[in-house]
Tab-separated table of C-alpha atoms and ligand atoms in Angstrom:
chain	number	residue	atom	x	y	z
C	24	UNK	CA	22.717	-61.755	-11.873
C	25	UNK	CA	24.242	-64.365	-14.118
C	26	UNK	CA	22.646	-67.791	-14.437
C	27	UNK	CA	24.557	-71.076	-14.787
C	28	UNK	CA	22.599	-74.279	-15.478
C	29	UNK	CA	25.015	-77.182	-15.154
C	30	UNK	CA	23.062	-79.918	-16.963
C	31	UNK	CA	22.977	-77.902	-20.190
C	32	UNK	CA	26.339	-79.635	-20.673
C	33	UNK	CA	26.278	-83.387	-20.031
C	34	UNK	CA	28.551	-84.608	-17.259
C	35	UNK	CA	28.706	-87.222	-14.477
C	36	UNK	CA	26.529	-84.842	-12.456
C	37	UNK	CA	23.554	-86.259	-14.408
C	38	UNK	CA	24.045	-89.605	-12.590
C	39	UNK	CA	23.625	-87.941	-9.205
C	40	UNK	CA	20.617	-85.958	-10.427
C	41	UNK	CA	18.970	-89.119	-11.767
C	42	UNK	CA	19.501	-90.905	-8.435
C	43	UNK	CA	18.155	-88.119	-6.212
C	44	UNK	CA	15.022	-87.910	-8.391
C	45	UNK	CA	14.451	-91.691	-8.487
C	46	UNK	CA	11.762	-92.659	-5.958
C	47	UNK	CA	13.213	-96.155	-5.500
C	48	UNK	CA	16.738	-94.917	-4.791
C	49	UNK	CA	15.289	-92.176	-2.559
C	50	UNK	CA	14.491	-94.878	0.020
C	51	UNK	CA	18.204	-94.817	0.917
C	52	UNK	CA	18.683	-91.492	2.774
C	53	UNK	CA	22.448	-91.922	3.052
C	54	UNK	CA	22.716	-92.167	-0.731
C	55	UNK	CA	20.369	-89.186	-1.141
C	56	UNK	CA	22.482	-87.021	1.184
C	57	UNK	CA	25.744	-88.144	-0.378
C	58	UNK	CA	24.506	-87.409	-3.916
C	59	UNK	CA	23.465	-83.906	-2.860
C	60	UNK	CA	26.887	-83.500	-1.244
C	61	UNK	CA	28.548	-84.605	-4.472
C	62	UNK	CA	26.553	-82.028	-6.439
C	63	UNK	CA	27.683	-79.432	-3.856
C	64	UNK	CA	31.293	-80.494	-4.416
C	65	UNK	CA	30.940	-80.116	-8.175
C	66	UNK	CA	29.300	-76.716	-7.852
C	67	UNK	CA	32.109	-75.650	-5.526
C	68	UNK	CA	34.606	-76.609	-8.227
C	69	UNK	CA	32.708	-74.537	-10.815
C	70	UNK	CA	32.483	-71.553	-8.432
C	71	UNK	CA	36.214	-71.863	-7.677
C	72	UNK	CA	36.940	-70.917	-11.289
C	73	UNK	CA	35.364	-67.485	-10.667
C	74	UNK	CA	37.457	-66.597	-7.562
C	75	UNK	CA	40.489	-64.338	-7.411
C	76	UNK	CA	43.923	-65.944	-7.263
C	77	UNK	CA	47.451	-64.780	-6.390
C	78	UNK	CA	50.767	-66.570	-6.813
C	79	UNK	CA	52.209	-68.389	-3.804
C	80	UNK	CA	55.572	-70.128	-3.538
C	81	UNK	CA	55.635	-73.700	-2.223
C	82	UNK	CA	58.860	-75.521	-1.336
C	83	UNK	CA	58.965	-79.010	-2.802
C	84	UNK	CA	61.838	-81.375	-1.846
C	85	UNK	CA	63.525	-80.311	-5.113
C	86	UNK	CA	62.829	-76.612	-5.696
C	87	UNK	CA	60.265	-73.852	-5.386
C	88	UNK	CA	56.939	-74.202	-7.205
C	89	UNK	CA	54.701	-71.215	-7.807
C	90	UNK	CA	51.021	-72.012	-7.406
C	91	UNK	CA	48.019	-69.735	-7.914
C	92	UNK	CA	45.885	-69.837	-4.757
C	93	UNK	CA	42.470	-68.289	-4.098
C	94	UNK	CA	42.609	-65.090	-2.042
C	95	UNK	CA	38.901	-64.468	-1.473
C	96	UNK	CA	37.452	-64.890	2.011
C	97	UNK	CA	34.668	-67.452	1.664
C	98	UNK	CA	31.469	-68.038	3.615
C	99	UNK	CA	29.165	-70.994	2.961
C	100	UNK	CA	25.616	-70.036	3.975
C	101	UNK	CA	22.869	-72.596	4.254
C	102	UNK	CA	19.138	-72.501	4.687
C	103	UNK	CA	18.215	-75.084	7.319
C	104	UNK	CA	17.645	-77.902	7.178
C	105	UNK	CA	17.555	-79.156	3.590
C	106	UNK	CA	20.743	-77.277	2.656
C	107	UNK	CA	22.982	-79.179	5.106
C	108	UNK	CA	24.237	-81.911	2.715
C	109	UNK	CA	25.159	-79.252	0.112
C	110	UNK	CA	26.858	-77.289	2.890
C	111	UNK	CA	29.045	-80.333	3.693
C	112	UNK	CA	29.911	-80.746	0.024
C	113	UNK	CA	31.002	-77.112	-0.265
C	114	UNK	CA	33.033	-77.257	2.959
C	115	UNK	CA	34.840	-80.380	1.824
C	116	UNK	CA	36.093	-78.412	-1.202
C	117	UNK	CA	36.585	-75.014	0.475
C	118	UNK	CA	38.042	-76.398	3.693
C	119	UNK	CA	38.831	-72.982	5.231
C	120	UNK	CA	35.475	-71.347	4.460
C	121	UNK	CA	33.441	-69.918	7.311
C	122	UNK	CA	29.806	-70.971	7.819
C	123	UNK	CA	26.507	-69.165	8.100
C	124	UNK	CA	23.188	-70.834	9.011
C	125	UNK	CA	19.713	-69.439	8.483
C	126	UNK	CA	16.374	-70.961	9.382
C	127	UNK	CA	13.764	-70.015	6.807
C	128	UNK	CA	10.588	-72.000	6.408
C	129	UNK	CA	7.183	-71.874	4.789
C	130	UNK	CA	4.601	-70.671	7.306
C	131	UNK	CA	1.271	-71.737	5.833
C	132	UNK	CA	-1.628	-69.291	6.179
C	133	UNK	CA	-4.003	-71.637	4.289
C	134	UNK	CA	-3.666	-74.921	2.415
C	135	UNK	CA	-1.709	-73.415	-0.486
C	136	UNK	CA	-0.749	-69.955	0.799
C	137	UNK	CA	2.369	-69.313	2.816
C	138	UNK	CA	4.842	-66.670	3.809
C	139	UNK	CA	8.535	-67.243	4.460
C	140	UNK	CA	9.381	-67.070	8.164
C	141	UNK	CA	13.005	-66.318	8.941
C	142	UNK	CA	13.818	-67.072	12.564
C	143	UNK	CA	17.467	-67.738	13.215
C	144	UNK	CA	20.700	-66.464	11.700
C	145	UNK	CA	24.184	-67.481	12.880
C	146	UNK	CA	26.808	-65.868	10.686
C	147	UNK	CA	30.239	-64.307	10.675
C	148	UNK	CA	30.608	-60.836	9.119
C	149	UNK	CA	29.936	-61.044	5.380
C	150	UNK	CA	31.590	-57.716	4.565
C	151	UNK	CA	33.724	-57.964	1.414
C	152	UNK	CA	33.579	-61.779	1.404
C	153	UNK	CA	32.343	-64.234	-1.216
C	154	UNK	CA	29.092	-65.760	0.034
C	155	UNK	CA	27.876	-69.124	-1.281
C	156	UNK	CA	24.245	-69.475	-0.297
C	157	UNK	CA	22.741	-72.937	-0.686
C	158	UNK	CA	19.219	-74.229	-0.782
C	159	UNK	CA	18.757	-77.426	-2.812
C	160	UNK	CA	15.265	-76.592	-4.131
C	161	UNK	CA	14.677	-73.208	-5.774
C	162	UNK	CA	10.885	-73.425	-6.068
C	163	UNK	CA	9.355	-69.929	-5.776
C	164	UNK	CA	12.652	-68.149	-5.000
C	165	UNK	CA	11.034	-66.470	-1.982
C	166	UNK	CA	13.204	-68.167	0.696
C	167	UNK	CA	16.431	-67.395	-1.104
C	168	UNK	CA	15.308	-63.843	-1.948
C	169	UNK	CA	14.283	-63.095	1.624
C	170	UNK	CA	17.454	-64.661	3.020
C	171	UNK	CA	19.637	-62.650	0.620
C	172	UNK	CA	18.002	-59.403	1.805
C	173	UNK	CA	18.118	-60.374	5.508
C	174	UNK	CA	21.828	-61.177	5.378
C	175	UNK	CA	22.699	-57.653	4.187
C	176	UNK	CA	22.680	-56.370	7.757
C	177	UNK	CA	25.631	-58.673	8.550
C	178	UNK	CA	27.873	-56.981	5.958
C	179	UNK	CA	27.755	-56.644	2.187
C	180	UNK	CA	29.461	-59.525	0.377
C	181	UNK	CA	31.718	-58.742	-2.561
C	182	UNK	CA	29.815	-61.385	-4.531
C	183	UNK	CA	27.072	-63.891	-3.726
C	184	UNK	CA	26.737	-67.277	-5.419
C	185	UNK	CA	23.296	-68.830	-4.975
C	186	UNK	CA	23.500	-72.613	-5.323
C	187	UNK	CA	20.507	-74.905	-5.846
C	188	UNK	CA	20.253	-78.448	-7.103
C	189	UNK	CA	16.885	-78.141	-8.864
C	190	UNK	CA	15.257	-74.849	-9.782
C	191	UNK	CA	11.863	-74.107	-11.287
C	192	UNK	CA	11.488	-71.760	-14.236
C	193	UNK	CA	9.357	-69.535	-11.971
C	194	UNK	CA	11.912	-69.439	-9.181
C	195	UNK	CA	14.801	-68.638	-11.501
C	196	UNK	CA	12.763	-65.826	-13.123
C	197	UNK	CA	11.771	-64.452	-9.681
C	198	UNK	CA	15.394	-64.247	-8.481
C	199	UNK	CA	16.595	-62.905	-11.819
C	200	UNK	CA	14.063	-60.097	-11.589
C	201	UNK	CA	14.738	-59.353	-7.913
C	202	UNK	CA	18.548	-59.488	-8.157
C	203	UNK	CA	19.123	-58.248	-11.692
C	204	UNK	CA	21.424	-55.401	-10.599
C	205	UNK	CA	23.136	-57.240	-7.732
C	206	UNK	CA	26.571	-58.924	-7.778
C	207	UNK	CA	25.023	-62.393	-7.772
C	208	UNK	CA	25.559	-65.610	-9.739
C	209	UNK	CA	22.987	-68.379	-9.708
C	210	UNK	CA	24.117	-71.997	-10.098
C	211	UNK	CA	21.555	-74.769	-10.581
C	212	UNK	CA	22.130	-78.361	-11.664
C	213	UNK	CA	18.780	-78.492	-13.529
C	214	UNK	CA	15.703	-76.332	-14.122
C	215	UNK	CA	12.229	-77.925	-14.189
C	216	UNK	CA	9.192	-76.429	-15.892
C	217	UNK	CA	6.452	-76.469	-13.280
C	218	UNK	CA	5.356	-75.821	-9.727
C	219	UNK	CA	2.306	-77.655	-8.402
C	220	UNK	CA	-0.460	-76.053	-6.316
C	221	UNK	CA	1.679	-76.578	-3.153
C	222	UNK	CA	4.590	-74.814	-4.895
C	223	UNK	CA	6.607	-78.015	-5.160
C	224	UNK	CA	8.798	-78.430	-8.207
C	225	UNK	CA	7.493	-80.846	-10.869
C	226	UNK	CA	8.972	-83.288	-11.751
C	227	UNK	CA	11.471	-82.201	-9.045
C	228	UNK	CA	12.216	-84.846	-6.448
C	229	UNK	CA	9.766	-84.287	-3.589
C	230	UNK	CA	10.751	-82.786	-0.229
C	231	UNK	CA	14.539	-82.551	-0.074
C	232	UNK	CA	14.626	-81.996	3.713
C	233	UNK	CA	12.432	-85.024	4.446
C	234	UNK	CA	14.383	-87.233	2.034
C	235	UNK	CA	17.667	-86.266	3.671
C	236	UNK	CA	16.619	-86.219	7.316
C	237	UNK	CA	13.173	-87.839	7.661
C	238	UNK	CA	9.677	-86.454	7.961
C	239	UNK	CA	8.942	-83.722	10.470
C	240	UNK	CA	5.808	-82.892	12.459
P	587	URA	N1	11.161	-77.743	-1.202
P	587	URA	C1	11.383	-79.029	-1.539
P	587	URA	O1	12.008	-79.777	-0.790
P	587	URA	N2	10.911	-79.475	-2.724
P	587	URA	C2	10.242	-78.688	-3.577
P	587	URA	O2	9.861	-79.149	-4.650
P	587	URA	C3	10.023	-77.345	-3.209
P	587	URA	C4	10.478	-76.906	-2.014
């Protein structure tokens, strides 16, 4: 697995990161969702540099132009529900990509203990395709790890890109250990040091799903 941490190089992405973390700006859910979408768009652009391309001729009004176009078959996969704004961002860059949706959630067995429950998968075949799997918060890495394994029965992707907005050092290490020999790239906008006792990322931003879509029961 290779690891790409986007804020190790300063860019405009830092503005969006600052806004999604800012508890005053977080009161505007439209802005929160749109900033996550924008980070998804930027990650899509970075991922696009790793795809395979072949020349294609395009007729302009004046002559023929040869353009290199991506040839990989793409699937954007999203862990519901927090991943949906990233999903939109990726689809607005890769407009012909197929979509895969997975429900994975923390099923608490005590106050601080939980297991990941995976209940619903709607996906096209993944065989030989490039899968971009998004979950904005890579806290423990357990949801993404379990989802990666569960999706194998729908076909083996040629390559999987795991995309998160904020990762924890623990979560990145967990996935790196689990997926060290797999054809996987991890993309995160930033990596934070800590997880609290509820396994939330600190400083992080709070609950990405609630901030995007409101609190749930
Ligand atoms: N999910 C979130 O939304 N935030 C965290 O910090 C961890 C998991």
